[in-house]
Tab-separated table of C-alpha atoms and ligand atoms in Angstrom:
chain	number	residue	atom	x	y	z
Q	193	UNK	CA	-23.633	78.271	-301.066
Q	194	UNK	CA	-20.057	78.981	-300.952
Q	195	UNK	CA	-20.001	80.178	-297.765
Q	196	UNK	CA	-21.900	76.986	-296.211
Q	197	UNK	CA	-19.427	74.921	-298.428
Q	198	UNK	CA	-16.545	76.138	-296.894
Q	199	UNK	CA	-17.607	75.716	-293.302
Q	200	UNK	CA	-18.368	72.203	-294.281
Q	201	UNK	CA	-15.029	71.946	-295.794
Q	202	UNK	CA	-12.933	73.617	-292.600
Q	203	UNK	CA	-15.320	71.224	-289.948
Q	204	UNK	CA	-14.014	67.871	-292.314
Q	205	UNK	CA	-10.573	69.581	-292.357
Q	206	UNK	CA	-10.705	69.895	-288.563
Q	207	UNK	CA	-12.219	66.194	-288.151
Q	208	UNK	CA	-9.416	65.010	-290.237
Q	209	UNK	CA	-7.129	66.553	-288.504
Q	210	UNK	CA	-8.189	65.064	-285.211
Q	211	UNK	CA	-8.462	61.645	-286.491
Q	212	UNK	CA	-5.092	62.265	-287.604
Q	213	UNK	CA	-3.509	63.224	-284.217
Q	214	UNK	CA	-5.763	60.304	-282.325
Q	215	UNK	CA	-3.808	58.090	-284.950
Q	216	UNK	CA	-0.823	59.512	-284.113
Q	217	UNK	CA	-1.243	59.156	-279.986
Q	218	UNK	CA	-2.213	55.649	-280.732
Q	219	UNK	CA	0.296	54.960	-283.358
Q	220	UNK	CA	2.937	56.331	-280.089
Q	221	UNK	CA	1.300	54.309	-277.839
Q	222	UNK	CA	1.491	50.969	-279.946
Q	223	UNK	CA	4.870	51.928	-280.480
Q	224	UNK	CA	5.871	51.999	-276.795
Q	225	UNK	CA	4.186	48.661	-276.232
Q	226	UNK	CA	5.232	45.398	-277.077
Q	227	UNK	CA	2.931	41.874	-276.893
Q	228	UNK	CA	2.737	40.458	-273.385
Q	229	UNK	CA	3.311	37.503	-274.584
Q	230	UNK	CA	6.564	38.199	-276.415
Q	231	UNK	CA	7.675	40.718	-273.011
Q	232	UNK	CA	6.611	37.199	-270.842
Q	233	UNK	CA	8.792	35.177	-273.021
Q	234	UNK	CA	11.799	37.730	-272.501
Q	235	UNK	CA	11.497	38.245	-268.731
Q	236	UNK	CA	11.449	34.425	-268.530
Q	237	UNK	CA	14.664	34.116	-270.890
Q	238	UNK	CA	16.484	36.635	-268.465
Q	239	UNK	CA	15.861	34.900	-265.785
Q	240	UNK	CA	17.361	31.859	-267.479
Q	241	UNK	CA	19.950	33.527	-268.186
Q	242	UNK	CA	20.569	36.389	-265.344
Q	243	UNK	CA	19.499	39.435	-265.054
Q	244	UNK	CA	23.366	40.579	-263.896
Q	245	UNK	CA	24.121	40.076	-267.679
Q	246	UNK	CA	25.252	43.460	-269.096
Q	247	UNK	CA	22.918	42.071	-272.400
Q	248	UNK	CA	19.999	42.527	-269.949
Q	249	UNK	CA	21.036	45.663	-268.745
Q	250	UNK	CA	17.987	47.808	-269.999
Q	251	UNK	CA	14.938	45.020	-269.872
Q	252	UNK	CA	13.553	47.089	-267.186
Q	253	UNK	CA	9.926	45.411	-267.033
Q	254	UNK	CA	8.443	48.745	-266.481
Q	255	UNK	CA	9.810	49.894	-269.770
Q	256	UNK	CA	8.546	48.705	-273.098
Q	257	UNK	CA	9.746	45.066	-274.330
Q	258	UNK	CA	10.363	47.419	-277.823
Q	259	UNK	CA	12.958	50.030	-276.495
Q	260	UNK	CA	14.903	46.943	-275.218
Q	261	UNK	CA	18.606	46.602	-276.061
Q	262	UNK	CA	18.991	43.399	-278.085
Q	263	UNK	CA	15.294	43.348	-279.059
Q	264	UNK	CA	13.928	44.150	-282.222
Q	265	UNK	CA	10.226	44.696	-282.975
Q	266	UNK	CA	8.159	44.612	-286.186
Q	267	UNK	CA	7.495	47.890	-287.110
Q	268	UNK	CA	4.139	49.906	-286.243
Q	269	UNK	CA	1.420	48.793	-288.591
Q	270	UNK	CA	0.637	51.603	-290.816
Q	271	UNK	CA	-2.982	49.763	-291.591
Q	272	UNK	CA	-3.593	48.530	-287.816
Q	273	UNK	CA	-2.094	51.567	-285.881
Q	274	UNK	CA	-4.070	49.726	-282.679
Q	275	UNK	CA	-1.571	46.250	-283.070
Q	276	UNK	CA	1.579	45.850	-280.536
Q	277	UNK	CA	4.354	45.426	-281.644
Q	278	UNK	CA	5.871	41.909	-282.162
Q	279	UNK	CA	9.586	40.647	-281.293
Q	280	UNK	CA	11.112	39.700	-284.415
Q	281	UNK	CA	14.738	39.685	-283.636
Q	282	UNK	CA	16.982	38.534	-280.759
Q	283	UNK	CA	20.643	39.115	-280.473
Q	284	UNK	CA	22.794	38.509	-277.659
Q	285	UNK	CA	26.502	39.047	-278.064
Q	286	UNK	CA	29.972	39.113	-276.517
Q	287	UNK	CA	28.833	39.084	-272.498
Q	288	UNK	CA	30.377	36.029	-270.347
Q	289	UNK	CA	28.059	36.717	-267.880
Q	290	UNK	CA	25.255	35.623	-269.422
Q	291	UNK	CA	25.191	32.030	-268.382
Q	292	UNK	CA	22.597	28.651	-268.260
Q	293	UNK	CA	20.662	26.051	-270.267
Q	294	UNK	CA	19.682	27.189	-273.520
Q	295	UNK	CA	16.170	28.812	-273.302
Q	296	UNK	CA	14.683	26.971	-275.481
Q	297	UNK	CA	10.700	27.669	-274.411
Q	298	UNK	CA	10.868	30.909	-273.302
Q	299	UNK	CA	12.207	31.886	-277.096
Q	300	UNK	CA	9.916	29.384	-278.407
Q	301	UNK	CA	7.860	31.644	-276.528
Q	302	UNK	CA	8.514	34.642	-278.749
Q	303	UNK	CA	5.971	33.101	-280.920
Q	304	UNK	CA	6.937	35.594	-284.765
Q	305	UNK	CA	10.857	35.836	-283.901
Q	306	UNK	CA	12.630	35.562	-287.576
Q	307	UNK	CA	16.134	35.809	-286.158
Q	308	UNK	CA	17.882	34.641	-283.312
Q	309	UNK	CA	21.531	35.478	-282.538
Q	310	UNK	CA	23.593	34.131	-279.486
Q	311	UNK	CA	27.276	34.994	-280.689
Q	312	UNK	CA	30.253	34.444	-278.065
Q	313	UNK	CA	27.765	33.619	-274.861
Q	314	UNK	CA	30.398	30.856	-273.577
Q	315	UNK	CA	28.356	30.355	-270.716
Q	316	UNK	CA	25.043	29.275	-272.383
Q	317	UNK	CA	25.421	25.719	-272.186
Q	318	UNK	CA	23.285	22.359	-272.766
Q	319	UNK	CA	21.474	21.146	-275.727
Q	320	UNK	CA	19.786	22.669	-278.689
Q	321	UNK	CA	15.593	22.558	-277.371
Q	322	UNK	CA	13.508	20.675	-279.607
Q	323	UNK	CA	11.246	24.162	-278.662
Q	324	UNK	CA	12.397	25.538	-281.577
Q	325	UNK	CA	10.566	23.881	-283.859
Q	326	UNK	CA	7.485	26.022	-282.565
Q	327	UNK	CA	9.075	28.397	-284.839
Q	328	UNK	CA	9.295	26.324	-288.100
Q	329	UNK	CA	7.032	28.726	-289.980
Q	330	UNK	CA	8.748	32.153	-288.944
Q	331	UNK	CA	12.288	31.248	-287.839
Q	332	UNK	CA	14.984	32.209	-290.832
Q	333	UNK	CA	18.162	33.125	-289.430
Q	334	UNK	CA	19.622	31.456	-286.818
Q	335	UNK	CA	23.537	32.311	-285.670
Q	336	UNK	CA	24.679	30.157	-282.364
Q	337	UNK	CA	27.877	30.744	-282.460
Q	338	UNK	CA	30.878	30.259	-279.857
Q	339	UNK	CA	28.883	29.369	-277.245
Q	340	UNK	CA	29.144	26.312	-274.624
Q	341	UNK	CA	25.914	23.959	-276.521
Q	342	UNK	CA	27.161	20.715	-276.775
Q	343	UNK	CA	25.317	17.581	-278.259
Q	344	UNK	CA	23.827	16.527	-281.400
Q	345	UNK	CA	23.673	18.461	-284.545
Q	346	UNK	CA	19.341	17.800	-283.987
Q	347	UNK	CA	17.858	16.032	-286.953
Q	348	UNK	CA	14.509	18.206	-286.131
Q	349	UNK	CA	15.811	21.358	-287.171
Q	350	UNK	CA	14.363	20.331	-290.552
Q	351	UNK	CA	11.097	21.264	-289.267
Q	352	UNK	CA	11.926	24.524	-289.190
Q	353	UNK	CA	11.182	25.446	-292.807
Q	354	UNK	CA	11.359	28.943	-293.025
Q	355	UNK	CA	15.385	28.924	-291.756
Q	356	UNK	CA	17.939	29.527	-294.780
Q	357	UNK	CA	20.709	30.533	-292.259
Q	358	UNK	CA	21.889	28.576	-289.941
Q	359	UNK	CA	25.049	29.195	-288.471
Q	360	UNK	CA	26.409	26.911	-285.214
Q	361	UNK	CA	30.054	27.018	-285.305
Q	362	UNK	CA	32.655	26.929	-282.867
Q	363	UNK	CA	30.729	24.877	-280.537
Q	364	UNK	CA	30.982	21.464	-278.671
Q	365	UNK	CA	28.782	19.639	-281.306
Q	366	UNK	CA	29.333	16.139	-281.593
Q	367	UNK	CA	27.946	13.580	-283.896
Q	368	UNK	CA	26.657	13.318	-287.653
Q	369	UNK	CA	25.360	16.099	-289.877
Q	370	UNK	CA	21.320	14.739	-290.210
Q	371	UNK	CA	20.805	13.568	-293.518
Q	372	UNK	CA	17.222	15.579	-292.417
Q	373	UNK	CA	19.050	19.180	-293.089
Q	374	UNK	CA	18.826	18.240	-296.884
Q	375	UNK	CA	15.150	18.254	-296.814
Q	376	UNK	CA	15.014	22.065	-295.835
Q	377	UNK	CA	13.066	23.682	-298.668
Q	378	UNK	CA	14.377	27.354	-298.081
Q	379	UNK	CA	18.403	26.708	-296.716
Q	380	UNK	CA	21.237	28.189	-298.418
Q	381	UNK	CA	23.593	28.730	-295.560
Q	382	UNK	CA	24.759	26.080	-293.350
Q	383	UNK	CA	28.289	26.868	-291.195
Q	384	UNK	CA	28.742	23.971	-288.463
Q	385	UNK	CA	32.928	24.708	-288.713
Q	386	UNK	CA	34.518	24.313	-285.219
Q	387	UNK	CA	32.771	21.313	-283.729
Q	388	UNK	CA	33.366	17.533	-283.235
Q	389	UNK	CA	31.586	16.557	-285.700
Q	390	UNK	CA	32.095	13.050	-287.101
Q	391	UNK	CA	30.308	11.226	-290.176
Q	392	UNK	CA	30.142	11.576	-293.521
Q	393	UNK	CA	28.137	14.009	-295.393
Q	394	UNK	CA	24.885	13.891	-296.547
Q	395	UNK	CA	24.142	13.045	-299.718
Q	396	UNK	CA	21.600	15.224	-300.769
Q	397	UNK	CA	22.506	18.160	-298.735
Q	398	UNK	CA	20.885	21.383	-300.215
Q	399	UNK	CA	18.669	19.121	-302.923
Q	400	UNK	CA	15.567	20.437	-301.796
Q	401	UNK	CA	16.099	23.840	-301.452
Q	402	UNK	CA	14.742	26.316	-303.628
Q	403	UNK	CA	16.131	28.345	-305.972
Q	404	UNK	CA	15.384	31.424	-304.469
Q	405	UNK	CA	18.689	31.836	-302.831
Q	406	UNK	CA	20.133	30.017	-305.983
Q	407	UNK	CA	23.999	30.071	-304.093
Q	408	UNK	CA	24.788	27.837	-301.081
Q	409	UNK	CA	27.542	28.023	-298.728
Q	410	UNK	CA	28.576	25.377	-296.991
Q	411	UNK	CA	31.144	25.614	-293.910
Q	412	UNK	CA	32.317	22.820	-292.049
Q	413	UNK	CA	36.062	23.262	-291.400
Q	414	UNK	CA	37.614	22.089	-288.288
Q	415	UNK	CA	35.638	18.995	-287.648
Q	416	UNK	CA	35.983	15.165	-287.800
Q	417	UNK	CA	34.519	14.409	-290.998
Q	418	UNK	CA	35.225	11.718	-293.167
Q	419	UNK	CA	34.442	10.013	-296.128
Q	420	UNK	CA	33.710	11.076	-300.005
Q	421	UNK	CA	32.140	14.251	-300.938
Q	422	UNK	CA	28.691	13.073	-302.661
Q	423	UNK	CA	28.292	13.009	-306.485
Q	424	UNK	CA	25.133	15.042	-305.408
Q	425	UNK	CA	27.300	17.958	-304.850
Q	426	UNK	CA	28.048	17.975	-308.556
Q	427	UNK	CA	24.517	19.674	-309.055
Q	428	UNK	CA	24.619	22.093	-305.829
Q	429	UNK	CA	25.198	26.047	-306.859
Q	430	UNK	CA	28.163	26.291	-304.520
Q	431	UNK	CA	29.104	30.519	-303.943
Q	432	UNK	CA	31.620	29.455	-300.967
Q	433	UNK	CA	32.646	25.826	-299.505
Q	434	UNK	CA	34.915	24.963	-296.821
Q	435	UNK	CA	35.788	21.310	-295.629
Q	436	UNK	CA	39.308	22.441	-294.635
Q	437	UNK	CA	40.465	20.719	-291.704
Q	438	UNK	CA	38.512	17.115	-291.818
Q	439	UNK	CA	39.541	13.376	-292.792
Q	440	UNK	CA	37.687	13.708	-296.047
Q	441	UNK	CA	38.935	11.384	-299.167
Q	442	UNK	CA	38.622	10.241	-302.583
Q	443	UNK	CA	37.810	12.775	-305.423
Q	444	UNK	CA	36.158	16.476	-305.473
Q	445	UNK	CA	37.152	17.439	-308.785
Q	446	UNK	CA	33.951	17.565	-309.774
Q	447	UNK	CA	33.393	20.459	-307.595
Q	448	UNK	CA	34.680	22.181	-310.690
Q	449	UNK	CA	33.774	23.611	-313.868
Q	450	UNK	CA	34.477	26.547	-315.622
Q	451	UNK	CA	30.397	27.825	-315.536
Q	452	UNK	CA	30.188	26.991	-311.551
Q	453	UNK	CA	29.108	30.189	-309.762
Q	454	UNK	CA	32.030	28.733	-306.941
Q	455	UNK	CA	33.588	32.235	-305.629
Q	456	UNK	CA	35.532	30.436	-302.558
Q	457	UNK	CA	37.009	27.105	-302.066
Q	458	UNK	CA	38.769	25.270	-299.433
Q	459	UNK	CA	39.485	22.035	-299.243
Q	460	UNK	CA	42.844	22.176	-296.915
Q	461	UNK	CA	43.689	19.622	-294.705
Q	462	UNK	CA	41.770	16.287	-296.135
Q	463	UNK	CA	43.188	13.390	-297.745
Q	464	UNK	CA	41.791	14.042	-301.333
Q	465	UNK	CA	43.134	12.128	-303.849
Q	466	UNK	CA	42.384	13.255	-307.546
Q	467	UNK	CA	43.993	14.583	-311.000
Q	468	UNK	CA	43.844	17.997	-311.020
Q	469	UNK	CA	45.441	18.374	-314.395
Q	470	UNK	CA	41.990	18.343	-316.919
Q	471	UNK	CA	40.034	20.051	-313.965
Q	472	UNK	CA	38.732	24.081	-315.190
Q	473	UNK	CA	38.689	26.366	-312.908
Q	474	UNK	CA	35.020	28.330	-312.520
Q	475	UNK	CA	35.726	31.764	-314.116
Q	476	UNK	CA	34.309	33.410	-310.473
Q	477	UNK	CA	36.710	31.455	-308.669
Q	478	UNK	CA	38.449	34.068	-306.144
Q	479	UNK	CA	40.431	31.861	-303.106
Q	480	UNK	CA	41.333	28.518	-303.793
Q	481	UNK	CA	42.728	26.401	-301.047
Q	482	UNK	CA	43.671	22.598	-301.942
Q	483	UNK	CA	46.968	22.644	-299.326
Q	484	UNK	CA	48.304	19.679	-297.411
Q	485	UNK	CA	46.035	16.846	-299.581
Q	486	UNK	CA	46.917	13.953	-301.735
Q	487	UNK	CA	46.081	16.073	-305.339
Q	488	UNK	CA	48.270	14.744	-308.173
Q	489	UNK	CA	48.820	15.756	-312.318
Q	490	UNK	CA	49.023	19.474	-313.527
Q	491	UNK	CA	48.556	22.864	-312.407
Q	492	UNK	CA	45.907	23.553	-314.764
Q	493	UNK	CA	46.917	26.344	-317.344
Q	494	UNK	CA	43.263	27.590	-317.131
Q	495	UNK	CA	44.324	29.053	-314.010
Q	496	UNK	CA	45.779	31.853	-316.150
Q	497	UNK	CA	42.216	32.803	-316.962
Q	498	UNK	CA	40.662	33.145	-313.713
Q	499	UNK	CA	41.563	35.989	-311.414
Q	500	UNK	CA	42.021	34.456	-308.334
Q	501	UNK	CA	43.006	36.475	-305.202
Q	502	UNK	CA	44.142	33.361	-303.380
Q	503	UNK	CA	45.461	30.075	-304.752
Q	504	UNK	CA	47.276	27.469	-302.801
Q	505	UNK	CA	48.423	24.295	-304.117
Q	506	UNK	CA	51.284	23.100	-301.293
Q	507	UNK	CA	51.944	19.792	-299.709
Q	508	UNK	CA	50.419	17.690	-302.498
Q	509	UNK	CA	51.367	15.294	-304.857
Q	510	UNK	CA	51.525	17.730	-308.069
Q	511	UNK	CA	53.627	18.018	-310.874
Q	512	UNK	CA	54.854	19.676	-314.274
Q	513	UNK	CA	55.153	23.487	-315.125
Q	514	UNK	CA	53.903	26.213	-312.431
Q	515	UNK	CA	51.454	28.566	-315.449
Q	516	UNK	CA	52.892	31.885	-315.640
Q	517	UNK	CA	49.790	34.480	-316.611
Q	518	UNK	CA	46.912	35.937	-315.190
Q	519	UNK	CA	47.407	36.900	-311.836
Q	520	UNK	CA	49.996	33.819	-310.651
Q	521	UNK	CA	52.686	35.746	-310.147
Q	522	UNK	CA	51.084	37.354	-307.023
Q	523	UNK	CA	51.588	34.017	-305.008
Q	524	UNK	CA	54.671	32.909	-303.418
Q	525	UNK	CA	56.650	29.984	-303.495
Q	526	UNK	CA	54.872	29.042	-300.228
Q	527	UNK	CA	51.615	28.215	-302.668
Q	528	UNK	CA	53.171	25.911	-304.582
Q	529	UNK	CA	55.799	24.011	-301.546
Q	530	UNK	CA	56.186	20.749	-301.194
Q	531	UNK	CA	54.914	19.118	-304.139
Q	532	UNK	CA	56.479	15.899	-306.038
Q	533	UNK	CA	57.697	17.787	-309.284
Q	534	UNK	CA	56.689	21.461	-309.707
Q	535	UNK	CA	59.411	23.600	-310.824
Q	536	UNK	CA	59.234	26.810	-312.358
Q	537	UNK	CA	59.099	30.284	-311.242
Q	538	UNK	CA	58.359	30.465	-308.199
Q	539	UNK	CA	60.022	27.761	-307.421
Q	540	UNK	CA	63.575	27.123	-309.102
Q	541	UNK	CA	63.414	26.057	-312.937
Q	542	UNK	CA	62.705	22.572	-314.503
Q	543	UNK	CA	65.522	20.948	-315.681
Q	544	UNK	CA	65.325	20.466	-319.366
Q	545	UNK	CA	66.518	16.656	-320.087
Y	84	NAG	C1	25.569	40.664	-259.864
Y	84	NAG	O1	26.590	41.642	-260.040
Y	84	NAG	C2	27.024	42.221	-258.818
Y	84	NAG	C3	27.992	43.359	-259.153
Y	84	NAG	O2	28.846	43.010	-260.210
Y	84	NAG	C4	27.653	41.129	-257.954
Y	84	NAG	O3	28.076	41.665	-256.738
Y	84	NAG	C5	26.608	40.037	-257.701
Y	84	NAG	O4	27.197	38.964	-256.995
Y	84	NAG	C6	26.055	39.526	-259.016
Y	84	NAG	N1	24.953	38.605	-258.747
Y	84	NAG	C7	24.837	37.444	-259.358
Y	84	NAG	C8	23.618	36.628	-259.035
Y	84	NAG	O5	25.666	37.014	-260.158
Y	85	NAG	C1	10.734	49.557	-290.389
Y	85	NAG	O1	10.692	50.797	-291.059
Y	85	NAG	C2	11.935	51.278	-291.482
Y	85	NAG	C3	11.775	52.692	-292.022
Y	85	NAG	O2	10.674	52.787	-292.871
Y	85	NAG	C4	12.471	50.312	-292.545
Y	85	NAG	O3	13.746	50.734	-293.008
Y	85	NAG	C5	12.616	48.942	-291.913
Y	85	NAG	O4	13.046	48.011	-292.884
Y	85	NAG	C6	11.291	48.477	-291.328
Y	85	NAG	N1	11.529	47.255	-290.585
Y	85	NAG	C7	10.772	46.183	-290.706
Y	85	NAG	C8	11.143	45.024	-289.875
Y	85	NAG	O5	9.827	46.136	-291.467
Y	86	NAG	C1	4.548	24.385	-288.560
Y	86	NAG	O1	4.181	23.296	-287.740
Y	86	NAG	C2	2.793	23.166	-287.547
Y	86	NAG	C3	2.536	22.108	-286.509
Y	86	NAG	O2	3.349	20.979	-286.737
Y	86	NAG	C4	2.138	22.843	-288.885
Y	86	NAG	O3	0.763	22.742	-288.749
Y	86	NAG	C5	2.479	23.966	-289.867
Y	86	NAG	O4	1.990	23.616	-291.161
Y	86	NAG	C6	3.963	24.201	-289.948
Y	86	NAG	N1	4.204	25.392	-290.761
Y	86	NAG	C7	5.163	25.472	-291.647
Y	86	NAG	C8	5.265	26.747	-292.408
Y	86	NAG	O5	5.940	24.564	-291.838
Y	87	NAG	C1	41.510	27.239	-295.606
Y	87	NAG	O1	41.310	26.546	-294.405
Y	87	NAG	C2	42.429	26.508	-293.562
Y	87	NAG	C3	42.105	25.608	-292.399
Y	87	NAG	O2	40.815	25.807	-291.922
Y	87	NAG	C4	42.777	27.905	-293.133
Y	87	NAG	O3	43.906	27.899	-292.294
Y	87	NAG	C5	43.071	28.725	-294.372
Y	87	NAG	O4	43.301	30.063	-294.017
Y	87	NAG	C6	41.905	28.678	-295.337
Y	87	NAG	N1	42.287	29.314	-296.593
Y	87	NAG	C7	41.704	30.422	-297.032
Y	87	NAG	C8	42.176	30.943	-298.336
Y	87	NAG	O5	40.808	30.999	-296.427
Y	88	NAG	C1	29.762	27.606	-320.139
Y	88	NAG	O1	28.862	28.631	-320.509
Y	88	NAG	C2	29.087	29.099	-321.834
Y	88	NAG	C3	28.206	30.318	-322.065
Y	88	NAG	O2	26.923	30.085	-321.555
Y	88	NAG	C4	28.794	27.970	-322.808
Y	88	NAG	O3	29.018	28.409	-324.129
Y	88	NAG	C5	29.733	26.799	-322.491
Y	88	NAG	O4	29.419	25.697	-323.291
Y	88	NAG	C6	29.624	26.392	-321.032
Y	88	NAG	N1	30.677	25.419	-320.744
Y	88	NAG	C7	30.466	24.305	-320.077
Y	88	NAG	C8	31.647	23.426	-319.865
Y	88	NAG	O5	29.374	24.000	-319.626
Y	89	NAG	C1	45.918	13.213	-315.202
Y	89	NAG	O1	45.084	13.646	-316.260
Y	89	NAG	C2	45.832	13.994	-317.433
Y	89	NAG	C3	44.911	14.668	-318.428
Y	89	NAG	O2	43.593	14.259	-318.285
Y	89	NAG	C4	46.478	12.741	-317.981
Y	89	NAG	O3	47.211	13.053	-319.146
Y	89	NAG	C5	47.398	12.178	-316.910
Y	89	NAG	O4	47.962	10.946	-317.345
Y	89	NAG	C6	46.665	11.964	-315.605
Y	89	NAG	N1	47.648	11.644	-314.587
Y	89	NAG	C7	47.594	10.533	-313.841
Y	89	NAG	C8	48.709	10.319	-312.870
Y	89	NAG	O5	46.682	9.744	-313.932
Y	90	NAG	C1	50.113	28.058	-298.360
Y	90	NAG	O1	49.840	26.935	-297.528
Y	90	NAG	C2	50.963	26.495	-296.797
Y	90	NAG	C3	50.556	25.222	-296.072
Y	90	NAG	O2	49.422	25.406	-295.265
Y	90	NAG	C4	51.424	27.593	-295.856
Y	90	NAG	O3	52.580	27.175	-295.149
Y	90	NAG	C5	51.727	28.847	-296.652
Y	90	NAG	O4	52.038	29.900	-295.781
Y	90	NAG	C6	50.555	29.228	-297.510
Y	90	NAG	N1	50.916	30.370	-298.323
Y	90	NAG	C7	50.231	31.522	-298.279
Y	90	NAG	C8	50.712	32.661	-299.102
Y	90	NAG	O5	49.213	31.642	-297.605
């Protein structure tokens, strides 16, 4: 009885065991294969792109699509060992050899990629391929930066509803933000700085996206914007904004308020035009940037109460007092230059009448 029980016991040890190492073999195997239709869709992208590129240098089609440089796979599925492994990441970075159109089908090709990087690829030229929109239900991250695309911001990126970062700056981009990208249920980032961008800006930018990533950033410095920021923007959770460097006007004091989750503002380089003397300063507030605008009234004395790492306040239209307190006396005259009537330290004293 217990001797029969223990052979039993050592033959389902052994049997485990085996399943276990044919688990294992096939668990290595899946792991040194990749989909052929995601090692297709790469070949075809090198070829776009040329297969000189240093970026290419290991797509060896002999080797596995996984063990690629600049390829990143799903992991091996601990429930279906069997499964290949599918691209979910594409970066390709700092190589100026790397030139052509923008692949647009062969990475539509990649048919579960989640992120897609092309950072400081000059050479990659052309439009942005309405082929992306294949992707609209796995496509999140998206960073096409410093490269040679040109044209239209594309209104049809809103398809793509899974993308919460999208990041195209310092490219030839010409054109109006689409009033589309506010209908994006899941974006939170959106950097489009260092373009040619003209237009005004959407109104209801970030009003349909979720809470989930409850702060937005919004970059757009360096472009040819104009017009008002929107009242809607009163009601956005901004963590970091930037229109430094545009033709934008009017009033963005309501960008303020003392409970606003706002860690970075810049609004350099407009023509804004508003009081900024009853305006409070969101407690998170870190860099402030309102240089070289039209702002007139006070330096808030709120600003005492905030401990911001950055404020600038120069070539504006401000007067009264300079607040002493908080952490003001770590900026320089040069924060508070060319105003209409500041005086005080740093800058020399207000003449009592
Ligand atoms: C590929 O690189 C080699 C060596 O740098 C060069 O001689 C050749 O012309 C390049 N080919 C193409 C198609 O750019
Ligand atoms: C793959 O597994 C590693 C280690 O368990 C984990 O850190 C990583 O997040 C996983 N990657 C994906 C894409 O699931
Ligand atoms: C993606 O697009 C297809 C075809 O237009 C559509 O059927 C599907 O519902 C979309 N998926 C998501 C997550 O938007
Ligand atoms: C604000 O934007 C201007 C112009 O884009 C830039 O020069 C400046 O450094 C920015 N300020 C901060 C604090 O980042
Ligand atoms: C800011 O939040 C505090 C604490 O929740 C609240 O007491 C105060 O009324 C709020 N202030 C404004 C201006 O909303
Ligand atoms: C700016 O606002 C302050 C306080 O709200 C007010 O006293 C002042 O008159 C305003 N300045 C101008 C020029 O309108
Ligand atoms: C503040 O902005 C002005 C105008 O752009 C600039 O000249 C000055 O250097 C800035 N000061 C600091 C400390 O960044």
């Amino acid at each position: 009885m217990l001797a029969s029980s223990s052979v039993r016991h050592r033959a389902t040890m052994a049997a485990v065991v085996l399943l276990a190492a044919a688990v294992a073999v096939s668990a290595a195997r899946a792991k040194n294969e990749c989909h052929s239709g995601d090692k297709a869709a790469l070949l075809a992208i090198m070829s776009t792109l040329g297969s000189n590129a240093s970026s290419f240098q290991s797509w060896n089609s002999d080797t596995p699509c996984c063990d690629w440089t600049n390829v990143f796979c799903s992991n091996v599925s601990s429930t279906s060992p069997y499964t290949a492994r599918r691209v979910i990441g594409l970066s390709l970075q700092d190589d100026d050899i790397l030139a052509g159109p923008f692949p647009g089908a062969a990475i539509a090709g990649l048919t579960t990629l989640q992120q897609l990087l092309m950072i400081n690829v000059p050479g990659v030229k052309g439009t942005i391929p309405h082929d992306l929109t294949r992707l609209n239900a796995t496509l999140s991250f998206v960073d096409i930066s410093s490269t040679g695309i040109s044209g239209p911001v594309p209104s049809f990126l809103s398809e793509i509803t899974a993308l919460g970062h999208l990041r195209l700056s310092t490219n030839k981009l010409t054109g109006p933000i689409p009033a589309s990208l506010g209908d994006m249920p899941n974006l939170y980032f959106l950097d489009l700085s260092n373009n040619r961008l003209t237009g005004t800006l959407p109104r209801l930018l970030f009003s349909k996206a979720s809470d989930y990533y409850s702060d937005k950033y919004l970059y757009l410095s360096h472009n040819k914007l104009t017009g008002s920021v929107p009242a809607e923007f009163a009601t956005v959770n901004f963590w970091g904004l930037d229109l430094s460097h545009n033709g934008f006007t009017g009033d963005a004091s309501f960008l303020f308020g003392v409970n606003k989750s706002l860690d970075y503002l810049n609004l350099s380089h407009n023509v804004f035009d508003f009081n900024f003397s009853a305006v409070q300063l969101p407690v998170n507030l870190d860099g402030l940037d309102l240089s070289h605008n039209h702002i007139y009234g006070d330096i808030p004395d709120q600003v005492v109460d905030v401990t911001v790492t950055y404020f600038n306040v120069s070539y504006n239209r401000l007067t009264g007092v300079v607040p002493t307190g908080g952490t003001m006396f770590w900026f320089d005259a040069s924060c508070f230059q060319h105003n209409k009537g500041l005086c005080g330290t740093p800058l020399p004293p207000c003449i009592k009448h």
